[in-house]
Amino acid sequence: MKIGIGYIIKKYREAHNYDQASLGKLAGLSRGKVVYIENDKSTQKEEQLEQLAEALGST
């Protein structure tokens, strides 16, 4: 099984006890965008990944 970036983001989100809406708000993204990214159903733009990483305290 290949682990995608969405899976990793979801695990970081869960470790921080954020729901998808909260993470989206912190990152300046919609909840729907977070859902799509976590499910690897969306092509992630570098800027969006950086926003999520910053919101999660990661690089």
Short mmCIF file of N, CA and C in Angstrom, two decimals:
data_model
loop_
_atom_site.label_atom_id
_atom_site.label_comp_id
_atom_site.label_asym_id
_atom_site.label_seq_id
_atom_site.Cartn_x
_atom_site.Cartn_y
_atom_site.Cartn_z
N MET A 1 0.83 -1.19 0.00
CA MET A 1 0.00 0.00 0.00
C MET A 1 0.87 1.24 0.00
N LYS A 2 0.62 2.12 -0.92
CA LYS A 2 1.36 3.36 -1.02
C LYS A 2 0.71 4.41 -0.12
N ILE A 3 1.52 5.05 0.70
CA ILE A 3 1.02 6.09 1.59
C ILE A 3 1.20 7.43 0.90
N GLY A 4 0.09 8.13 0.73
CA GLY A 4 0.12 9.42 0.07
C GLY A 4 0.27 10.56 1.06
N ILE A 5 0.50 11.73 0.53
CA ILE A 5 0.67 12.92 1.37
C ILE A 5 -0.61 13.20 2.16
N GLY A 6 -1.76 12.89 1.58
CA GLY A 6 -3.03 13.11 2.27
C GLY A 6 -3.13 12.33 3.56
N TYR A 7 -2.66 11.09 3.53
CA TYR A 7 -2.68 10.23 4.71
C TYR A 7 -1.80 10.84 5.80
N ILE A 8 -0.65 11.33 5.42
CA ILE A 8 0.28 11.92 6.38
C ILE A 8 -0.33 13.18 7.00
N ILE A 9 -0.95 14.01 6.17
CA ILE A 9 -1.59 15.22 6.69
C ILE A 9 -2.71 14.85 7.67
N LYS A 10 -3.49 13.85 7.32
CA LYS A 10 -4.58 13.41 8.21
C LYS A 10 -4.03 12.96 9.56
N LYS A 11 -2.95 12.20 9.57
CA LYS A 11 -2.38 11.72 10.81
C LYS A 11 -1.84 12.88 11.66
N TYR A 12 -1.21 13.85 11.02
CA TYR A 12 -0.74 15.05 11.74
C TYR A 12 -1.93 15.80 12.32
N ARG A 13 -2.99 15.94 11.53
CA ARG A 13 -4.19 16.65 11.99
C ARG A 13 -4.78 15.95 13.21
N GLU A 14 -4.90 14.63 13.13
CA GLU A 14 -5.46 13.87 14.25
C GLU A 14 -4.56 13.96 15.49
N ALA A 15 -3.26 13.97 15.29
CA ALA A 15 -2.33 14.08 16.42
C ALA A 15 -2.48 15.43 17.14
N HIS A 16 -2.90 16.44 16.40
CA HIS A 16 -3.10 17.77 16.98
C HIS A 16 -4.55 17.97 17.46
N ASN A 17 -5.36 16.93 17.34
CA ASN A 17 -6.77 16.97 17.75
C ASN A 17 -7.57 18.06 17.04
N TYR A 18 -7.27 18.27 15.77
CA TYR A 18 -8.03 19.20 14.94
C TYR A 18 -9.03 18.41 14.12
N ASP A 19 -10.21 19.00 13.90
CA ASP A 19 -11.08 18.43 12.89
C ASP A 19 -10.73 19.11 11.57
N GLN A 20 -11.32 18.65 10.49
CA GLN A 20 -10.95 19.17 9.18
C GLN A 20 -11.29 20.65 9.03
N ALA A 21 -12.40 21.06 9.60
CA ALA A 21 -12.79 22.47 9.52
C ALA A 21 -11.81 23.36 10.26
N SER A 22 -11.38 22.92 11.45
CA SER A 22 -10.43 23.72 12.24
C SER A 22 -9.09 23.85 11.53
N LEU A 23 -8.61 22.74 10.97
CA LEU A 23 -7.34 22.79 10.24
C LEU A 23 -7.47 23.70 9.03
N GLY A 24 -8.58 23.58 8.31
CA GLY A 24 -8.80 24.44 7.16
C GLY A 24 -8.77 25.90 7.53
N LYS A 25 -9.43 26.25 8.63
CA LYS A 25 -9.46 27.64 9.07
C LYS A 25 -8.07 28.13 9.43
N LEU A 26 -7.30 27.32 10.16
CA LEU A 26 -5.93 27.69 10.51
C LEU A 26 -5.05 27.87 9.28
N ALA A 27 -5.29 27.05 8.28
CA ALA A 27 -4.45 27.07 7.08
C ALA A 27 -4.98 28.01 6.00
N GLY A 28 -6.16 28.57 6.21
CA GLY A 28 -6.74 29.46 5.21
C GLY A 28 -7.32 28.71 4.03
N LEU A 29 -7.78 27.47 4.28
CA LEU A 29 -8.38 26.64 3.25
C LEU A 29 -9.78 26.25 3.69
N SER A 30 -10.60 25.83 2.76
CA SER A 30 -11.93 25.36 3.12
C SER A 30 -11.84 23.94 3.68
N ARG A 31 -12.85 23.56 4.44
CA ARG A 31 -12.92 22.20 4.95
C ARG A 31 -12.94 21.21 3.79
N GLY A 32 -13.68 21.55 2.75
CA GLY A 32 -13.76 20.68 1.58
C GLY A 32 -12.40 20.44 0.93
N LYS A 33 -11.59 21.46 0.88
CA LYS A 33 -10.25 21.31 0.30
C LYS A 33 -9.40 20.38 1.16
N VAL A 34 -9.52 20.51 2.49
CA VAL A 34 -8.77 19.63 3.39
C VAL A 34 -9.21 18.18 3.16
N VAL A 35 -10.53 17.96 3.02
CA VAL A 35 -11.05 16.61 2.76
C VAL A 35 -10.46 16.05 1.48
N TYR A 36 -10.47 16.83 0.41
CA TYR A 36 -9.94 16.37 -0.88
C TYR A 36 -8.46 16.06 -0.78
N ILE A 37 -7.72 16.90 -0.10
CA ILE A 37 -6.27 16.68 0.03
C ILE A 37 -6.01 15.41 0.85
N GLU A 38 -6.72 15.25 1.97
CA GLU A 38 -6.52 14.07 2.81
C GLU A 38 -6.86 12.78 2.07
N ASN A 39 -7.82 12.84 1.17
CA ASN A 39 -8.23 11.65 0.42
C ASN A 39 -7.46 11.50 -0.90
N ASP A 40 -6.43 12.33 -1.09
CA ASP A 40 -5.61 12.30 -2.30
C ASP A 40 -6.46 12.39 -3.56
N LYS A 41 -7.53 13.17 -3.50
CA LYS A 41 -8.41 13.35 -4.65
C LYS A 41 -8.18 14.69 -5.32
N SER A 42 -7.20 15.41 -4.85
CA SER A 42 -6.93 16.74 -5.37
C SER A 42 -5.43 16.89 -5.60
N THR A 43 -5.10 17.57 -6.65
CA THR A 43 -3.70 17.91 -6.86
C THR A 43 -3.36 19.05 -5.91
N GLN A 44 -2.41 18.80 -5.04
CA GLN A 44 -2.06 19.79 -4.05
C GLN A 44 -1.07 20.79 -4.63
N LYS A 45 -1.39 22.03 -4.45
CA LYS A 45 -0.46 23.08 -4.84
C LYS A 45 0.54 23.24 -3.72
N GLU A 46 1.75 23.58 -4.08
CA GLU A 46 2.81 23.74 -3.09
C GLU A 46 2.39 24.73 -2.01
N GLU A 47 1.76 25.80 -2.40
CA GLU A 47 1.33 26.83 -1.44
C GLU A 47 0.35 26.24 -0.42
N GLN A 48 -0.58 25.40 -0.87
CA GLN A 48 -1.55 24.79 0.05
C GLN A 48 -0.86 23.86 1.03
N LEU A 49 0.10 23.09 0.55
CA LEU A 49 0.83 22.19 1.42
C LEU A 49 1.63 22.97 2.46
N GLU A 50 2.21 24.09 2.03
CA GLU A 50 2.95 24.93 2.98
C GLU A 50 2.02 25.52 4.04
N GLN A 51 0.81 25.92 3.63
CA GLN A 51 -0.15 26.46 4.58
C GLN A 51 -0.56 25.39 5.60
N LEU A 52 -0.79 24.17 5.13
CA LEU A 52 -1.15 23.08 6.04
C LEU A 52 0.01 22.75 6.98
N ALA A 53 1.21 22.70 6.44
CA ALA A 53 2.39 22.39 7.26
C ALA A 53 2.57 23.45 8.35
N GLU A 54 2.41 24.70 7.99
CA GLU A 54 2.55 25.78 8.98
C GLU A 54 1.48 25.68 10.06
N ALA A 55 0.25 25.39 9.65
CA ALA A 55 -0.83 25.26 10.62
C ALA A 55 -0.61 24.08 11.57
N LEU A 56 0.10 23.06 11.09
CA LEU A 56 0.38 21.87 11.90
C LEU A 56 1.73 21.95 12.61
N GLY A 57 2.45 23.05 12.43
CA GLY A 57 3.75 23.22 13.08
C GLY A 57 4.81 22.31 12.51
N SER A 58 4.74 22.07 11.21
CA SER A 58 5.67 21.19 10.53
C SER A 58 6.31 21.91 9.34
N THR A 59 7.19 21.19 8.68
CA THR A 59 7.82 21.76 7.47
C THR A 59 7.40 21.02 6.23
#
